[in-house]
Tab-separated table of C-alpha atoms in Angstrom:
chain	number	residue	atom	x	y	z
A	1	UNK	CA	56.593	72.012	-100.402
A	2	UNK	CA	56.386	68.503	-101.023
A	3	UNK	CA	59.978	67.707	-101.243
A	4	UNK	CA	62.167	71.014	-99.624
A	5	UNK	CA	65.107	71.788	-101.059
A	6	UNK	CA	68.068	73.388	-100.752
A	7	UNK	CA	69.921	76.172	-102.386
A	8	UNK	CA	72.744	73.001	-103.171
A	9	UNK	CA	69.778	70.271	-104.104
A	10	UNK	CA	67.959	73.265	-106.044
A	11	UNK	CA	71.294	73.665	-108.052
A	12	UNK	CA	72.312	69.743	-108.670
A	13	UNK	CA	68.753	69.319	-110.759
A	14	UNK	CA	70.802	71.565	-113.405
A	15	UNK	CA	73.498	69.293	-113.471
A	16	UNK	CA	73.689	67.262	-116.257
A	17	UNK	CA	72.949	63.351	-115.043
A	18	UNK	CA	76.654	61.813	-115.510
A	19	UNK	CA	78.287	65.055	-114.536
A	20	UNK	CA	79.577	66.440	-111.141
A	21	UNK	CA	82.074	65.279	-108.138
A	22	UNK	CA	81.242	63.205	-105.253
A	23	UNK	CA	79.342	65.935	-103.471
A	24	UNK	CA	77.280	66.720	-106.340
A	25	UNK	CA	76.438	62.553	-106.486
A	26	UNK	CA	75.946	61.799	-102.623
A	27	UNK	CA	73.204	64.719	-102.792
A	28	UNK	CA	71.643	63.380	-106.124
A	29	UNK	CA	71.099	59.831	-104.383
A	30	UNK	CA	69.831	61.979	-101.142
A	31	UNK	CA	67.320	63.331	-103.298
A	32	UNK	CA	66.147	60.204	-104.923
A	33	UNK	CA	66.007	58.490	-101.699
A	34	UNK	CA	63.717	61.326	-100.225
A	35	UNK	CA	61.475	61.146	-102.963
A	36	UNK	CA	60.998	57.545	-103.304
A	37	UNK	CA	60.731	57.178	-99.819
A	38	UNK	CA	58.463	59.678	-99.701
A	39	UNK	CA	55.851	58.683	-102.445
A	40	UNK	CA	56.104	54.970	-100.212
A	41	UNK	CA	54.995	56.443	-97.442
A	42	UNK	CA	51.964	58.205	-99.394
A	43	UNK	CA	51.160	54.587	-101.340
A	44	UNK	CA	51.364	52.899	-97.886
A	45	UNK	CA	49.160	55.424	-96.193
A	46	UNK	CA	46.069	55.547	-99.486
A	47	UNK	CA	46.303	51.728	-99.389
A	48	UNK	CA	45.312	51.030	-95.402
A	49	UNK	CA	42.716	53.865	-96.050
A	50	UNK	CA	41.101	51.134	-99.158
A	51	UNK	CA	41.848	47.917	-97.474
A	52	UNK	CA	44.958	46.849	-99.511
A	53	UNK	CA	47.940	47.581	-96.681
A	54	UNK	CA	49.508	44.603	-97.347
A	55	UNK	CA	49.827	45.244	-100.933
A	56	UNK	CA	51.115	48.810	-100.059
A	57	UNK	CA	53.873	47.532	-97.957
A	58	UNK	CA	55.268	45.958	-100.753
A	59	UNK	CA	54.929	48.639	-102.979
A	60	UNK	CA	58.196	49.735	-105.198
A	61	UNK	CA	60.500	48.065	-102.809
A	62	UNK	CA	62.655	47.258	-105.733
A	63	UNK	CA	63.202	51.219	-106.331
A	64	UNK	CA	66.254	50.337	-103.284
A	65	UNK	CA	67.684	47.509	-105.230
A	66	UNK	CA	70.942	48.452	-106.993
A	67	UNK	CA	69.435	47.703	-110.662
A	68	UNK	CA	66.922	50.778	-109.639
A	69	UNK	CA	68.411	52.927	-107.372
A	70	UNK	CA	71.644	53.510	-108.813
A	71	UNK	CA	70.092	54.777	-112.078
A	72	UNK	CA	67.512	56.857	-110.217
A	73	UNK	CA	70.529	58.518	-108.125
A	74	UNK	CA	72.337	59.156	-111.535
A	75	UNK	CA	69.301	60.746	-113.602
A	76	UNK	CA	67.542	62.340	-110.107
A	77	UNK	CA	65.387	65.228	-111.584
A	78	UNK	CA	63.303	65.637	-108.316
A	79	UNK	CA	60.693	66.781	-110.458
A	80	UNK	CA	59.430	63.584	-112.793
A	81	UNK	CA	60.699	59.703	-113.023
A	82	UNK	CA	64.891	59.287	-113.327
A	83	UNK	CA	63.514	56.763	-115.803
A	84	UNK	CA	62.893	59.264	-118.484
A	85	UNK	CA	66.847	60.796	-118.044
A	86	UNK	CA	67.854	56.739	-118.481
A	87	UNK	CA	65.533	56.378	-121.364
A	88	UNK	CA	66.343	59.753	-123.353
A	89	UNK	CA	70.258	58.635	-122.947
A	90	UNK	CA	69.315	55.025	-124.488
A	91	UNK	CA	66.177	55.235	-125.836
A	92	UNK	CA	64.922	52.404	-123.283
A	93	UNK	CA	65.387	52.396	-119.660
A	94	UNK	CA	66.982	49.043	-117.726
A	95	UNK	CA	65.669	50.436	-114.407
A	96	UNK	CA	62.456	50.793	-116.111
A	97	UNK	CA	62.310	47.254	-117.263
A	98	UNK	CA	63.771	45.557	-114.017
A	99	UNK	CA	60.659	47.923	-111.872
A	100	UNK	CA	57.782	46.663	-114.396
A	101	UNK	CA	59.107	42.884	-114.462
A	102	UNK	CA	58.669	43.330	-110.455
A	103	UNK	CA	55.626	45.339	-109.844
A	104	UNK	CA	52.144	43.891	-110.652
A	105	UNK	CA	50.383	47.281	-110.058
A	106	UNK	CA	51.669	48.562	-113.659
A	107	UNK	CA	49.573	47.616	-116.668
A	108	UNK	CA	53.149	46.849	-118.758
A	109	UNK	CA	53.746	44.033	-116.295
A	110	UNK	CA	50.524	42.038	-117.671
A	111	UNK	CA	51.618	41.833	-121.214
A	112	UNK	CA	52.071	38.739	-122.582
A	113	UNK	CA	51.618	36.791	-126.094
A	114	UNK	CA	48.158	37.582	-127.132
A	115	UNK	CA	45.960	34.570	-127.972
A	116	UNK	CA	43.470	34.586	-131.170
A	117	UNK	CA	43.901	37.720	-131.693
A	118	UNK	CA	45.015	38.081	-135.446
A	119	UNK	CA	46.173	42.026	-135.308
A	120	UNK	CA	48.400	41.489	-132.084
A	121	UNK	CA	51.423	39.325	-130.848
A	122	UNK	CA	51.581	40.868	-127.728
A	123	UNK	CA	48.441	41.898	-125.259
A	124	UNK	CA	48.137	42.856	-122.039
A	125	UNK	CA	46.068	40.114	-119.764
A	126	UNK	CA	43.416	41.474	-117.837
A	127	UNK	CA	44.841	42.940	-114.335
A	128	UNK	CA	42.946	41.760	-110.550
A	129	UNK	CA	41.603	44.550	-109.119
A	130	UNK	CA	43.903	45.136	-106.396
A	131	UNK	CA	46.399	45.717	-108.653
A	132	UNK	CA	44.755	48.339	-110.628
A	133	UNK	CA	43.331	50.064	-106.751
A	134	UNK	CA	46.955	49.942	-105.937
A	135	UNK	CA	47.651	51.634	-109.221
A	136	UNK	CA	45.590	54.206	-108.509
A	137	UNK	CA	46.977	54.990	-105.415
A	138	UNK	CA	50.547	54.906	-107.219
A	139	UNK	CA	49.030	57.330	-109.730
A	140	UNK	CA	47.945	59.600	-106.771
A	141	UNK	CA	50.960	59.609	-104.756
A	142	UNK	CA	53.155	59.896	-107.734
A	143	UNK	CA	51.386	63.310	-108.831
A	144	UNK	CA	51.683	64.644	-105.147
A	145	UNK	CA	55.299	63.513	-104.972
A	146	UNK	CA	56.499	65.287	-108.083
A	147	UNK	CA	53.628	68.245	-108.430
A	148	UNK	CA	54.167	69.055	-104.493
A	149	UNK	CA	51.343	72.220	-104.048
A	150	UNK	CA	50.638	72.526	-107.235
A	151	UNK	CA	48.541	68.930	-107.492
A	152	UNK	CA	45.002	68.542	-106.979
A	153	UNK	CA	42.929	65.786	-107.989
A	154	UNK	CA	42.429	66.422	-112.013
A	155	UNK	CA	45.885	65.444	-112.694
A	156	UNK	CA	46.062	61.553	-112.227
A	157	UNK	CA	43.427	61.516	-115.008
A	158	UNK	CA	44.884	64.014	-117.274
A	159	UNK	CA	48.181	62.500	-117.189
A	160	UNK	CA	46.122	58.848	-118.266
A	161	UNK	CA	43.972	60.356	-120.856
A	162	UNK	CA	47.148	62.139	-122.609
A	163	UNK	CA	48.292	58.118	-123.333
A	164	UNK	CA	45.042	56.112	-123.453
A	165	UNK	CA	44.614	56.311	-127.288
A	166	UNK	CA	48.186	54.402	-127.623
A	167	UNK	CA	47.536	52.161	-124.207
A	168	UNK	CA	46.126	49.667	-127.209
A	169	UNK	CA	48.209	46.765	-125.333
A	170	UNK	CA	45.703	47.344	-122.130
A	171	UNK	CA	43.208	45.012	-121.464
A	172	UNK	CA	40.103	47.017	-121.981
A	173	UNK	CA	38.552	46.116	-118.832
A	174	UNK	CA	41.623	47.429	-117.140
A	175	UNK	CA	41.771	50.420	-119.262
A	176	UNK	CA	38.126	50.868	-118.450
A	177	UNK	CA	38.386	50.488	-114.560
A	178	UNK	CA	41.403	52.709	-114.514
A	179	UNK	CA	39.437	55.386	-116.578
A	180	UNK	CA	36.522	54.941	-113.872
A	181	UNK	CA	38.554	55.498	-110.885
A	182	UNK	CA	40.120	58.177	-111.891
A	183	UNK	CA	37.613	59.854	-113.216
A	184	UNK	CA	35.562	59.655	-109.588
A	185	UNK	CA	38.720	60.963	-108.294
A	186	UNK	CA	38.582	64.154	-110.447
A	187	UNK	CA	34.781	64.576	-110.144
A	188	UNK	CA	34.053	63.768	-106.185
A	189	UNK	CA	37.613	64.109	-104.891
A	190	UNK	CA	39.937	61.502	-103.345
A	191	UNK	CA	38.021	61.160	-100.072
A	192	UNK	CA	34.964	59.968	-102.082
A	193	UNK	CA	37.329	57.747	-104.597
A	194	UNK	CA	38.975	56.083	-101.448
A	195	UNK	CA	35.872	55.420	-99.922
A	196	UNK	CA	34.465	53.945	-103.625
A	197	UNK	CA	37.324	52.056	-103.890
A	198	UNK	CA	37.410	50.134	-100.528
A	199	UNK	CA	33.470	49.702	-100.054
A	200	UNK	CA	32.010	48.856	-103.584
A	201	UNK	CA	35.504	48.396	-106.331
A	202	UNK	CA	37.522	45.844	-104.247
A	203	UNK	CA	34.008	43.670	-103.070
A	204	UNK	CA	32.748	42.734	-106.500
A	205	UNK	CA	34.223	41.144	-109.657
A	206	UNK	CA	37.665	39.878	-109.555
A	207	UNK	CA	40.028	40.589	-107.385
């Protein structure tokens, strides 16, 4: 399995996020530290393989700051983001917003007043493409880390396509790259989209 787990960390996923004692708690945060550590480690590993290592280094390091991690001990699901436990208690997230405000390889972090546009205050400016190669490989890793065996290499572009028609606040461009990538990852596999990605994506337009 991606993630093993316990008969104890098996039964704390059905506890409900602000219940339980201090055992039930300590293994919670275990969990979340094992999984975000974990999908790191894949990010890291996809991003030497395309040339971006230094980006991938960096990658989600505010995930251990307390404005993240605390939240993501307290709504740990093991299986999908603690975000959407934070969110469905509040209807926002404060994690959520802290992570996007620090992470250029999200598409929410580029939004911004739009200019000239008369239907739109707000529009997303159009993203370098390191940002949106290290997306992918946060879009890859993410889908391993929570799918564990039953992944393969559809489901980064069927969990995009289920959102695109409300991404309006996208740049197109980025909403088209995006689409492309993970669309080569579906149809040749990730060896293939790596290898795209490193020798012909990241050495034309901008970067």
């Amino acid at each position: 399995r991606t993630i093993p787990l316990g008969v104890r960390e098996v039964a704390l996923q059905f506890v409900p996020a602000q219940g339980g004692g201090t055992e039930i708690k300590m293994l919670k945060a275990i969990g979340h530290l094992r999984t975000i550590t974990r999908h790191r480690h894949l990010v890291i590993k996809h991003a030497f393989k395309v040339g971006i290592g230094f980006r991938g280094l960096f990658h989600d390091l505010s995930k251990y700051s307390p404005a993240e991690f605390i939240v993501g001990a307290k709504y740990y699901f093991g299986t999908k983001s603690p975000n959407e436990g934070e969110r469905a208690e509040y209807g926002y997230s404060k994690a959520w917003l802290h992570h996007k405000g620090r992470n250029k390889h999200h598409y929410e972090h580029w939004v911004a007043y739009a200019i000239n546009d008369p239907e739109h205050v707000i529009m997303g400016a159009r993203m370098p493409r390191r940002y949106v190669a290290e997306m992918v490989m946060d879009r890859i890793s993410a889908s391993r880390t929570y799918l564990g065996d039953a992944y393969d290499n559809h489901q980064p572009l069927e969990y995009f396509l289920k959102s695109k028609p409300k991404l309006w606040f996208v740049h197109p461009q980025t909403k088209k790259e995006l689409d492309g990538l993970l669309r080569i990852l579906s149809d040749k596999g990730e060896d293939k989209a790596l290898w795209y990605i490193k020798n012909v994506y990241l050495k034309k337009g901008k970067k």
